Coordinates of C-alpha atoms and ligand atoms in Angstrom, one line a residue:
X881 CA -23.6 10.9 -22.5
X882 CA -26.4 10.1 -20.0
X883 CA -25.5 10.0 -16.3
X884 CA -26.2 6.9 -14.2
X885 CA -29.4 8.4 -12.7
X886 CA -30.6 9.4 -16.2
X887 CA -30.1 5.9 -17.5
X888 CA -31.8 4.5 -14.4
X889 CA -34.8 6.8 -14.9
X890 CA -35.3 5.5 -18.4
X891 CA -35.4 1.8 -17.4
X892 CA -38.5 -0.3 -17.3
X893 CA -38.7 -2.2 -14.0
X894 CA -40.7 -5.3 -13.5
X895 CA -42.9 -5.3 -10.5
X896 CA -41.2 -7.1 -7.6
X897 CA -43.8 -9.9 -7.5
X898 CA -42.8 -10.9 -11.1
X899 CA -39.2 -11.2 -10.0
X900 CA -40.3 -13.2 -6.9
X901 CA -42.4 -15.5 -9.2
X902 CA -39.5 -16.0 -11.6
X903 CA -37.5 -17.2 -8.5
X904 CA -40.4 -19.5 -7.7
X905 CA -40.8 -17.9 -4.3
X906 CA -44.0 -18.6 -2.4
X907 CA -46.0 -16.1 -0.5
X908 CA -44.4 -16.8 2.9
X909 CA -40.9 -16.4 1.4
X910 CA -41.0 -12.7 0.8
X911 CA -42.9 -9.4 1.6
X912 CA -43.2 -6.4 -0.7
X913 CA -41.4 -3.2 0.2
X914 CA -43.1 -0.9 -2.3
X915 CA -43.5 -1.9 -5.9
X916 CA -39.9 -2.7 -6.8
X917 CA -38.2 -3.9 -3.6
X918 CA -38.9 -6.8 -1.3
X919 CA -37.6 -8.3 1.9
X920 CA -36.9 -12.1 1.8
X921 CA -37.9 -14.1 4.8
X922 CA -35.0 -14.8 7.2
X923 CA -36.4 -18.4 7.3
X924 CA -35.9 -18.9 3.5
X925 CA -32.4 -20.1 3.7
X926 CA -33.3 -22.8 6.2
X927 CA -36.2 -23.8 4.0
X928 CA -33.9 -24.2 1.0
X929 CA -31.2 -26.0 3.0
X930 CA -31.5 -29.3 1.1
X931 CA -31.2 -27.7 -2.4
X932 CA -27.8 -27.9 -4.0
X933 CA -25.8 -24.7 -4.2
X934 CA -25.2 -22.8 -7.4
X935 CA -21.7 -21.7 -8.3
X936 CA -20.3 -18.7 -6.4
X937 CA -18.3 -16.2 -8.4
X938 CA -16.4 -13.6 -6.5
X939 CA -15.6 -10.3 -8.1
X940 CA -12.5 -8.5 -6.8
X941 CA -10.0 -6.0 -8.3
X942 CA -6.6 -4.4 -8.4
X943 CA -5.9 -1.5 -6.0
X944 CA -8.4 1.1 -7.0
X945 CA -8.3 4.8 -7.8
X946 CA -10.4 7.0 -5.4
X947 CA -13.3 6.7 -7.9
X948 CA -13.5 2.9 -7.8
X949 CA -12.7 0.5 -10.6
X950 CA -16.2 -0.8 -11.3
X951 CA -16.4 -4.0 -9.3
X952 CA -20.1 -3.5 -8.6
X953 CA -20.6 -2.5 -12.2
X954 CA -18.9 -5.7 -13.4
X955 CA -20.8 -7.8 -10.9
X956 CA -24.1 -6.5 -12.2
X957 CA -22.9 -6.7 -15.8
X958 CA -21.7 -10.2 -15.5
X959 CA -24.9 -11.3 -13.8
X960 CA -26.9 -9.8 -16.7
X961 CA -24.6 -11.4 -19.3
X962 CA -25.1 -14.8 -17.7
X963 CA -28.8 -14.4 -17.9
X964 CA -28.4 -13.3 -21.6
X965 CA -26.9 -16.7 -22.3
X966 CA -29.7 -18.4 -20.5
X967 CA -28.0 -19.1 -17.2
X968 CA -30.0 -18.5 -14.0
X969 CA -27.8 -15.9 -12.3
X970 CA -28.4 -13.9 -9.2
X971 CA -26.4 -11.0 -8.1
X972 CA -25.4 -10.4 -4.4
X973 CA -24.2 -7.0 -3.5
X974 CA -23.6 -4.7 -0.5
X975 CA -25.9 -1.9 0.5
X976 CA -24.3 1.5 0.0
X977 CA -23.4 3.8 2.9
X978 CA -24.6 7.4 2.8
X979 CA -21.1 8.6 3.8
X980 CA -19.4 7.8 0.5
X981 CA -22.6 8.6 -1.4
X982 CA -22.5 12.2 -0.1
X983 CA -18.7 12.3 -0.1
X984 CA -16.3 11.3 -2.7
X985 CA -16.8 7.7 -3.9
X986 CA -20.3 8.0 -5.3
X987 CA -22.9 5.3 -5.3
X988 CA -22.5 1.6 -5.1
X989 CA -25.3 0.4 -7.3
X990 CA -23.2 -0.2 -10.4
X991 CA -23.1 2.2 -13.3
X992 CA -24.2 2.9 -16.9
X993 CA -26.2 -0.1 -18.3
X994 CA -25.1 -2.3 -15.4
X995 CA -27.0 -1.0 -12.4
X996 CA -29.2 -2.3 -9.7
X997 CA -32.5 -0.5 -9.4
X998 CA -34.1 1.6 -8.0
X999 CA -30.7 3.1 -7.6
X1000 CA -32.0 6.3 -5.9
X1001 CA -33.5 4.2 -3.2
X1002 CA -30.6 1.8 -2.9
X1003 CA -28.1 4.7 -2.7
X1004 CA -30.2 6.6 -0.1
X1005 CA -32.3 5.0 2.6
X1006 CA -33.3 1.8 0.8
X1007 CA -35.2 -0.5 3.2
X1008 CA -33.8 1.2 6.3
X1009 CA -31.3 -1.6 7.2
X1010 CA -28.5 0.9 7.9
X1011 CA -30.8 3.0 10.0
X1012 CA -31.8 0.0 12.0
X1013 CA -28.1 -0.9 12.5
X1014 CA -27.4 2.7 13.6
X1015 CA -30.3 2.5 16.1
X1016 CA -29.2 -0.8 17.5
X1017 CA -25.6 0.4 17.9
X1018 CA -26.7 3.7 19.6
X1019 CA -29.2 2.0 21.8
X1020 CA -26.3 0.0 23.2
X1021 CA -24.3 3.2 23.8
X1022 CA -27.3 4.7 25.6
X1023 CA -27.6 1.6 27.7
X1024 CA -23.9 1.7 28.6
X1025 CA -24.1 5.4 29.7
X1026 CA -27.3 4.8 31.6
X1027 CA -25.7 1.8 33.4
X1028 CA -22.8 4.0 34.5
X1029 CA -25.2 6.8 35.5
X1030 CA -27.3 4.4 37.5
X1031 CA -24.6 3.2 39.8
X1032 CA -22.4 1.1 37.5
X1033 CA -23.1 -2.3 39.0
X1034 CA -20.8 -3.9 36.5
X1035 CA -17.9 -1.7 37.6
X1036 CA -17.3 -0.6 34.0
X1037 CA -14.2 1.7 33.7
X1038 CA -15.5 4.7 31.7
X1039 CA -12.0 5.1 30.4
X1040 CA -12.0 1.7 28.9
X1041 CA -15.2 1.6 27.0
X1042 CA -14.5 0.3 23.5
X1043 CA -18.1 0.7 22.2
X1044 CA -18.5 3.8 20.0
X1045 CA -21.6 5.6 18.8
X1046 CA -22.2 5.5 15.0
X1047 CA -23.8 7.5 12.2
X1048 CA -24.0 6.7 8.5
X1049 CA -22.2 9.8 7.3
X1050 CA -18.6 11.0 6.8
X1051 CA -18.3 13.3 9.8
X1052 CA -14.8 13.9 11.0
X1053 CA -16.0 16.4 13.7
X1054 CA -17.4 13.5 15.7
X1055 CA -14.4 11.2 15.7
X1056 CA -13.5 12.1 19.3
X1057 CA -16.0 13.6 21.7
X1058 CA -16.8 13.9 25.4
X1059 CA -20.3 12.8 26.5
X1060 CA -22.1 13.2 29.8
X1061 CA -21.1 16.9 30.4
X1062 CA -23.5 19.1 32.4
X1063 CA -23.5 17.9 35.9
X1064 CA -24.9 14.9 37.8
X1065 CA -28.3 14.9 36.0
X1066 CA -26.6 14.6 32.6
X1067 CA -24.6 11.4 33.3
X1068 CA -21.0 10.6 33.9
X1069 CA -18.5 12.4 31.6
X1070 CA -16.3 10.2 29.5
X1071 CA -14.5 10.2 26.2
X1072 CA -16.4 8.7 23.3
X1073 CA -16.4 9.0 19.6
X1074 CA -18.4 8.1 16.4
X1075 CA -17.6 5.5 13.8
X1076 CA -19.4 5.3 10.5
X1077 CA -22.3 2.8 10.7
X1078 CA -20.6 0.5 8.1
X1079 CA -17.7 0.1 10.6
X1080 CA -20.0 -0.9 13.4
X1081 CA -19.5 -4.4 14.8
X1082 CA -23.3 -4.8 14.5
X1083 CA -23.0 -4.4 10.7
X1084 CA -20.3 -7.1 10.6
X1085 CA -22.5 -9.3 12.8
X1086 CA -25.6 -8.9 10.6
X1087 CA -23.5 -9.9 7.6
X1088 CA -22.1 -13.0 9.3
X1089 CA -25.3 -14.2 11.1
X1090 CA -27.4 -17.0 9.6
X1091 CA -30.6 -16.7 11.7
X1092 CA -32.2 -14.4 14.3
X1093 CA -30.9 -16.8 17.1
X1094 CA -27.4 -16.6 15.7
X1095 CA -27.7 -12.8 15.5
X1096 CA -28.7 -12.7 19.1
X1097 CA -25.9 -15.0 20.3
X1098 CA -23.3 -12.9 18.4
X1099 CA -24.7 -9.6 19.8
X1100 CA -24.6 -11.1 23.3
X1101 CA -20.8 -11.7 22.8
X1102 CA -19.9 -8.1 21.9
X1103 CA -17.3 -6.8 24.2
X1104 CA -18.3 -3.3 25.1
X1105 CA -15.4 -2.4 27.4
X1106 CA -13.5 -3.4 30.5
X1107 CA -13.9 -3.2 34.3
X1108 CA -11.5 -1.4 36.5
X1109 CA -9.8 -4.8 36.9
X1110 CA -9.6 -5.0 33.1
X1111 CA -12.1 -7.8 32.8
X1112 CA -14.1 -7.7 29.6
X1113 CA -17.8 -6.7 29.9
X1114 CA -20.2 -8.0 27.2
X1115 CA -23.7 -7.1 26.0
X1116 CA -25.0 -10.2 27.8
X1117 CA -23.8 -8.6 31.1
X1118 CA -26.0 -5.7 30.3
X1119 CA -28.8 -8.1 29.3
X1120 CA -29.8 -6.1 26.2
X1121 CA -29.1 -8.6 23.4
X1122 CA -32.9 -9.3 23.1
X1123 CA -33.7 -5.6 22.6
X1124 CA -30.9 -5.1 20.1
X1125 CA -31.9 -8.1 18.1
X1126 CA -35.5 -6.9 18.1
X1127 CA -34.3 -3.6 16.5
X1128 CA -32.8 -5.7 13.8
X1129 CA -35.6 -8.1 13.1
X1130 CA -36.3 -6.7 9.6
X1131 CA -32.8 -5.6 8.8
X1132 CA -31.7 -9.3 8.9
X1133 CA -34.0 -10.1 6.0
X1134 CA -32.1 -9.8 2.7
X1135 CA -33.5 -7.3 0.2
X1136 CA -34.6 -8.4 -3.3
X1137 CA -34.4 -6.0 -6.2
X1138 CA -33.5 -6.2 -10.0
X1139 CA -31.0 -4.9 -12.4
X1140 CA -31.7 -2.6 -15.4
X1141 CA -32.1 -5.8 -17.4
X1142 CA -34.4 -7.3 -14.8
X1143 CA -31.9 -9.8 -13.4
X1144 CA -32.6 -10.6 -9.8
X1145 CA -30.3 -9.0 -7.2
X1146 CA -30.1 -9.6 -3.4
X1147 CA -28.6 -6.5 -1.7
X1148 CA -27.9 -6.9 2.0
X1149 CA -25.5 -5.5 4.5
X1150 CA -22.6 -3.3 3.7
X1151 CA -19.4 -3.3 5.8
X1152 CA -16.5 -1.3 4.4
X1153 CA -13.6 -3.4 3.2
X1154 CA -10.8 -1.2 4.5
X1155 CA -12.0 -1.0 8.1
X1156 CA -14.4 -4.0 8.2
X1157 CA -14.8 -7.3 6.3
X1158 CA -16.2 -5.7 3.1
X1159 CA -18.8 -8.3 2.0
X1160 CA -22.6 -8.5 1.7
X1161 CA -24.3 -10.8 4.2
X1162 CA -23.8 -14.6 4.3
X1163 CA -27.6 -14.9 4.2
X1164 CA -27.7 -13.0 0.9
X1165 CA -24.9 -15.0 -0.8
X1166 CA -26.2 -18.3 0.4
X1167 CA -29.8 -17.6 -0.4
X1168 CA -28.7 -16.5 -3.9
X1169 CA -26.8 -19.7 -4.3
X1170 CA -29.9 -21.7 -3.4
X1171 CA -32.1 -19.8 -5.9
X1172 CA -29.8 -19.5 -8.8
X1173 CA -27.3 -21.6 -10.8
X1174 CA -24.7 -18.8 -10.5
X1175 CA -24.2 -16.1 -7.9
X1176 CA -22.1 -13.2 -8.8
X1177 CA -20.9 -11.4 -5.7
X1178 CA -18.4 -8.7 -4.8
X1179 CA -16.0 -8.0 -2.0
X1180 CA -14.9 -4.4 -1.5
X1181 CA -11.7 -2.7 -2.8
X1182 CA -8.8 -4.7 -4.1
X1183 CA -8.0 -8.4 -3.6
X1184 CA -5.6 -7.5 -0.8
X1185 CA -8.6 -6.4 1.3
X1186 CA -12.0 -7.6 0.1
X1187 CA -11.1 -10.9 -1.5
X1188 CA -8.8 -11.8 1.4
X1189 CA -11.6 -11.3 3.9
X1190 CA -14.2 -13.0 1.7
X1191 CA -12.0 -16.1 1.5
X1192 CA -10.5 -16.1 5.0
X1193 CA -13.4 -14.7 7.0
X1194 CA -16.8 -14.8 5.2
X1195 CA -16.5 -18.1 3.3
X1196 CA -15.1 -19.8 6.5
X1197 CA -17.9 -18.5 8.7
X1198 CA -20.5 -19.3 6.0
X1199 CA -18.9 -22.6 5.2
X1200 CA -19.3 -22.3 1.4
X1201 CA -17.1 -22.8 -1.7
X1202 CA -15.9 -20.1 -4.0
X1203 CA -16.0 -21.5 -7.5
X1204 CA -14.2 -18.8 -9.5
X1205 CA -12.8 -15.3 -9.1
X1206 CA -13.0 -12.3 -11.5
X1207 CA -10.2 -9.8 -11.1
X1208 CA -11.4 -6.4 -12.4
X1209 CA -8.6 -4.2 -13.9
X1210 CA -9.0 -0.8 -15.5
X1211 CA -6.7 1.1 -17.9
X1212 CA -7.0 4.2 -15.7
X1213 CA -6.0 2.5 -12.4
X1214 CA -3.1 0.6 -14.1
X1215 CA -1.8 3.8 -15.5
X1216 CA -2.0 5.4 -12.1
X1217 CA 0.0 2.4 -10.7
X1218 CA 2.5 3.1 -13.5
X1219 CA 3.0 6.7 -12.2
X1220 CA 0.4 8.8 -14.1
X1221 CA -1.1 11.6 -12.0
X1222 CA -4.9 11.4 -11.2
X1223 CA -5.7 14.3 -13.6
X1224 CA -4.0 12.7 -16.7
X1225 CA -5.6 9.3 -16.6
X1226 CA -7.6 9.8 -19.7
X1227 CA -4.6 10.4 -22.0
X1228 CA -3.3 7.3 -23.8
X1229 CA -0.1 6.0 -22.2
X1230 CA 0.9 2.4 -22.9
X1231 CA 4.3 2.8 -21.3
X1232 CA 2.7 3.8 -17.9
X1233 CA 0.2 1.0 -18.3
X1234 CA 3.1 -1.5 -18.8
X1235 CA 4.7 -0.3 -15.6
X1236 CA 1.4 -0.5 -13.7
X1237 CA 0.8 -4.1 -14.7
X1238 CA 2.9 -5.0 -11.6
X1239 CA -0.1 -4.3 -9.5
X1240 CA -2.4 -6.7 -11.4
X1241 CA 0.4 -9.3 -11.3
X1242 CA 0.5 -9.2 -7.5
X1243 CA -3.3 -9.7 -7.2
X1244 CA -3.1 -12.6 -9.8
X1245 CA -0.5 -14.2 -7.6
X1246 CA -2.7 -13.8 -4.6
X1247 CA -5.6 -15.6 -6.2
X1248 CA -3.3 -18.3 -7.4
X1249 CA -2.0 -18.7 -3.8
X1250 CA -5.6 -19.4 -2.8
X1251 CA -5.7 -22.0 -5.6
X1252 CA -8.8 -20.6 -7.2
X1253 CA -9.5 -20.3 -11.0
X1254 CA -9.9 -16.8 -12.2
X1255 CA -10.5 -14.5 -15.2
X1256 CA -9.2 -10.9 -15.5
X1257 CA -11.9 -8.6 -16.6
X1258 CA -10.9 -5.3 -18.3
X1259 CA -13.7 -2.9 -17.3
X1260 CA -13.8 -0.7 -20.4
X1261 CA -14.1 3.0 -19.8
X1262 CA -15.0 5.5 -22.6
X1263 CA -11.5 7.1 -22.6
X1264 CA -9.6 3.7 -23.0
X1265 CA -7.9 3.4 -26.4
X1266 CA -7.6 0.1 -28.4
X1267 CA -3.8 0.2 -28.0
X1268 CA -4.3 0.2 -24.2
X1269 CA -6.9 -2.6 -23.9
X1270 CA -5.0 -4.6 -26.5
X1271 CA -1.9 -4.3 -24.4
X1272 CA -3.5 -5.7 -21.3
X1273 CA -5.1 -8.5 -23.3
X1274 CA -1.8 -9.6 -24.8
X1275 CA 0.0 -9.2 -21.5
X1276 CA -2.4 -11.7 -20.0
X1277 CA -2.5 -14.0 -22.9
X1278 CA 1.3 -14.2 -23.0
X1279 CA 1.2 -15.4 -19.4
X1280 CA -1.6 -17.9 -19.9
X1281 CA -4.0 -15.7 -17.9
X1282 CA -7.6 -15.8 -19.1
X1283 CA -8.8 -12.3 -19.9
X1284 CA -11.9 -10.7 -21.3
X1285 CA -12.7 -7.1 -22.3
X1286 CA -16.0 -6.2 -20.5
X1287 CA -18.0 -3.5 -22.1
X1288 CA -20.8 -3.8 -19.6
X1289 CA -21.0 -0.2 -18.5
X1290 CA -21.9 1.0 -22.0
X1291 CA -23.7 -2.1 -23.3
X1292 CA -25.1 -4.0 -20.2
X1293 CA -25.1 -7.8 -20.3
X1294 CA -24.5 -7.9 -24.1
X1295 CA -21.0 -6.3 -23.4
X1296 CA -20.1 -9.1 -20.9
X1297 CA -20.9 -12.2 -22.8
X1298 CA -17.3 -13.2 -23.5
X1299 CA -16.5 -12.6 -19.8
X1300 CA -19.5 -14.7 -18.8
X1301 CA -18.5 -17.6 -21.0
X1302 CA -15.0 -17.6 -19.7
X1303 CA -16.2 -17.4 -16.1
X1304 CA -18.5 -20.4 -16.6
X1305 CA -15.7 -22.4 -18.0
X1306 CA -13.5 -21.6 -15.0
X1307 CA -16.3 -22.2 -12.4
X1308 CA -17.2 -25.5 -14.0
X1309 CA -13.5 -26.6 -14.3
X1310 CA -11.7 -28.8 -11.9
X1311 CA -8.7 -26.4 -11.6
X1312 CA -9.3 -25.7 -7.9
X1313 CA -7.1 -26.4 -4.9
X1314 CA -8.4 -24.0 -2.4
X1315 CA -6.2 -23.1 0.6
X1316 CA -6.7 -20.3 3.0
X1317 CA -3.8 -18.0 3.9
X1318 CA -3.9 -18.9 7.5
X1319 CA -5.3 -21.5 9.9
X1320 CA -7.4 -20.5 12.9
X1321 CA -4.9 -22.3 15.1
X1322 CA -2.2 -19.9 14.1
X1323 CA -1.4 -17.1 16.7
X1324 CA -2.8 -13.7 16.0
X1325 CA 0.8 -12.5 15.1
X1326 CA 1.3 -15.4 12.7
X1327 CA -2.0 -14.7 11.0
X1328 CA -1.2 -11.1 10.5
X1329 CA 2.3 -11.9 9.3
X1330 CA 1.0 -14.4 6.8
X1331 CA -1.4 -11.9 5.3
X1332 CA 1.2 -9.1 5.2
X1333 CA 3.8 -11.2 3.5
X1334 CA 1.7 -13.4 1.2
X1335 CA -1.1 -11.0 0.2
X1336 CA 0.5 -7.5 0.6
X1337 CA 4.1 -8.6 -0.3
X1338 CA 5.6 -7.0 2.8
X1339 CA 8.9 -8.0 4.3
X1340 CA 7.5 -8.2 7.8
X1341 CA 5.1 -6.6 10.3
X1342 CA 6.0 -4.2 13.1
X1343 CA 3.8 -4.0 16.2
X1344 CA 3.4 -0.8 18.2
X1345 CA 3.9 -1.2 21.9
X1346 CA 0.1 -0.9 22.3
X1347 CA -0.6 -3.6 19.8
X1348 CA 2.0 -5.9 21.4
X1349 CA 0.3 -5.5 24.8
X1350 CA -3.1 -6.1 23.3
X1351 CA -1.9 -9.2 21.5
X1352 CA -0.8 -10.8 24.8
X1353 CA -4.0 -9.8 26.5
X1354 CA -6.2 -11.1 23.6
X1355 CA -4.4 -14.5 23.5
X1356 CA -4.9 -14.7 27.3
X1357 CA -8.6 -14.0 26.9
X1358 CA -8.9 -17.0 24.5
X1359 CA -9.4 -14.7 21.5
X1360 CA -6.3 -15.8 19.7
X1361 CA -8.0 -18.5 17.6
X1362 CA -10.3 -16.0 15.8
X1363 CA -9.6 -14.8 12.3
X1364 CA -8.1 -11.3 11.8
X1365 CA -9.9 -8.5 9.9
X1366 CA -7.2 -6.2 8.6
X1367 CA -7.9 -2.4 8.4
X1368 CA -5.6 -1.0 5.7
X1369 CA -5.7 1.6 3.0
X1370 CA -7.3 0.4 -0.2
X1371 CA -5.0 2.5 -2.5
X1372 CA -1.8 0.6 -1.9
X1373 CA -0.7 -3.0 -1.2
X1374 CA 1.2 -1.5 1.7
X1375 CA -0.2 0.6 4.6
X1376 CA 1.0 3.8 2.9
X1377 CA -1.6 5.1 0.4
X1378 CA 1.1 6.8 -1.7
X1379 CA 3.0 3.6 -2.5
X1380 CA 1.4 2.6 -5.8
X1381 CA 2.2 -0.2 -8.2
X1382 CA 3.8 -3.1 -6.5
X1383 CA 5.8 -1.7 -3.5
X1384 CA 8.7 -3.8 -2.2
X1385 CA 10.8 -3.8 0.9
X1386 CA 8.1 -2.4 3.2
X1387 CA 6.9 -3.2 6.6
X1388 CA 3.3 -3.2 7.8
X1389 CA 2.9 -1.2 11.0
X1390 CA 0.2 -2.7 13.3
X1391 CA -1.0 0.3 15.3
X1392 CA -3.7 -1.3 17.5
X1393 CA -6.3 -4.0 17.6
X1394 CA -9.9 -4.2 18.5
X1395 CA -11.9 -7.2 19.6
X1396 CA -15.0 -7.9 17.5
X1397 CA -16.0 -11.0 19.5
X1398 CA -19.6 -10.9 18.4
X1399 CA -18.6 -10.8 14.7
X1400 CA -16.0 -13.4 15.5
X1401 CA -12.8 -11.6 14.5
X1402 CA -10.1 -9.3 15.7
X1403 CA -9.8 -6.0 13.8
X1404 CA -6.2 -5.1 13.2
X1405 CA -5.6 -1.4 12.4
X1406 CA -2.6 -0.6 10.3
X1407 CA -1.2 2.8 9.3
X1408 CA -3.5 5.7 9.9
X1409 CA -6.8 4.0 9.1
X1410 CA -9.8 6.0 10.3
X1411 CA -13.1 4.3 11.3
X1412 CA -14.9 7.6 10.7
X1413 CA -14.0 9.1 7.3
X1414 CA -14.3 12.8 6.5
X1415 CA -15.9 14.6 3.5
X1416 CA -13.7 16.0 0.7
X1417 CA -13.5 19.7 -0.1
X1418 CA -16.1 19.3 -2.9
X1419 CA -18.4 16.5 -1.7
X1420 CA -20.7 14.8 -4.3
X1421 CA -23.6 16.2 -2.3
X1422 CA -23.0 19.6 -3.9
X1423 CA -24.4 18.3 -7.2
X1424 CA -27.5 16.6 -5.8
X1425 CA -31.0 18.0 -5.9
X1426 CA -34.6 17.0 -6.1
X1427 CA -37.3 19.0 -7.9
X1428 CA -40.8 19.8 -6.6
X1429 CA -42.2 17.0 -8.8
X1430 CA -39.8 14.5 -7.2
X1431 CA -37.3 14.3 -10.0
X1432 CA -33.8 13.4 -8.7
X1433 CA -30.8 15.2 -10.0
X1434 CA -27.1 14.6 -9.6
X1435 CA -27.1 11.2 -8.0
X1436 CA -24.2 10.2 -10.3
Ligands
ADP1256 P1 -16.4 -0.3 -7.3 O1 -17.4 -1.3 -7.0 O2 -15.1 -1.0 -7.8 O3 -16.1 0.6 -6.2 P2 -18.3 0.9 -9.0 O4 -18.8 -0.2 -9.8 O5 -19.1 1.4 -7.9 O6 -16.8 0.6 -8.5 O7 -18.0 2.1 -10.0 C1 -17.5 3.3 -9.6 C2 -18.0 4.4 -10.5 O8 -17.4 4.3 -11.8 C3 -19.5 4.4 -10.7 O9 -19.9 5.7 -10.7 C4 -19.7 3.8 -12.1 O10 -20.8 4.4 -12.8 C5 -18.4 4.2 -12.8 N1 -18.0 3.2 -13.8 C6 -17.8 1.9 -13.5 N2 -17.4 1.3 -14.7 C7 -17.4 2.2 -15.6 C8 -17.0 2.2 -17.0 N3 -16.7 1.1 -17.6 N4 -17.1 3.4 -17.7 C9 -17.5 4.5 -17.1 N5 -17.8 4.6 -15.8 C10 -17.7 3.5 -15.1

């Protein structure tokens, strides 16, 4: 069996100007970035404003195994399948982070015959957006330390600086550090730390901004820390929003590429879904909706994380409709939810599958609560047996749930035609009564409780003393009307990664909160969520290489 990179290397890519011509883009709408990538103008969305929107299809999933359940793969495969049946579809995806690429999760450019290309670029440095975000984030850190060193006119309390440095790597050694050591010429010592770039507020801002002006206004609102009197200090107090926006002037432009079957794909922004809001940029999704009849887009991890944030944060900020949802389920993850150990997932086990269906059932109920039409897509893996996929199909059919077996990894768009037809039917149907889980007028506590009880199935929430204090303070600052961005493990519906299936009788512990006022939400940390992951014992990097003639090996 060929690996993803081997399949990718055999593909014939169209030149990016052909893809741009197919989308009827004119010269000022895009600029080439090599032969197979382009940057779309940040003015394009405004230019297309009066055009009607295509249908927006959100791809989400059950709680995944550590390897991922193929949401990106299904997103790409479904886009390709729609094009195969002569629908004008565009894919909108996130940009991968180097941390998971080098670590455990692998790439995020799809897989098999449903990939976005050039996958080696997309998975590595791509068009430099993540580096620009890292630079903007760290420029702000440097400005903060310089400000304190130069006399600290703003009276910033070095013990209350919330802004962290970032780097796009899993590097646990940098979680907590002390900067400014070495005497008066080296600055003022203070505790600091690194987050992964995809957890940076600047990443979230880039993904929610709709123009350079909006980007600048949001950056100006970032709260970097507090004074000795505990008053918030923002980027606008430091007067560096202009410089930070300048560093992002190209990163804000969505990236245009193509799939293995030459379907256009816009890949832009990539916040994690467990510690951030988990969706590609609003500009990418909305531009795709203007250029195509169908947009297939993904939100990270399970419906408890990505879809909740897509529907409660992103589509609210972007003011757009979601027309249908695809819930990706896999035999292997359902067996894991039914109690099978990670190493035995390739052995047929219909009994375990049956027990694991409870996890899918909960996510179906969640999407039903939002009032959106949906299709369950069984992402077929090579080890799945017919008895297993038949079981999931009949389980769904007996409950009146639309289901399709998607063989898009092995067969590309051809393997997703049934799914595409069912998705079109749902997206065009009138069965829609969209309601969000919470209203902005709800208090922060009420918002968190509604998500925990409705989406996670928790009995209640429990606030740590720190979170309680923060909640009172945030409400007092006028931040109480913002949406909440939950940071929770992706493996379980609860905040305990070991509770698989459909846990019951649990409480969600709210450890602390962080204000992301520029992004426009309050991050709520549950359990032991880390904003800087670590590498596993055998990182994916151990398999990677490049030969002297430039051939890439081991990139999945
Ligand atoms: P997600 O978006 O849910 O995190 P991905 O689409 O990135 O998942 O897929 C995770 C990994 O699993 C990728 O390496 C991909 O190639 C692989 N994969 C996805 N679907 C299949 C499949 N049907 N068969 C085999 N491998 C698959």
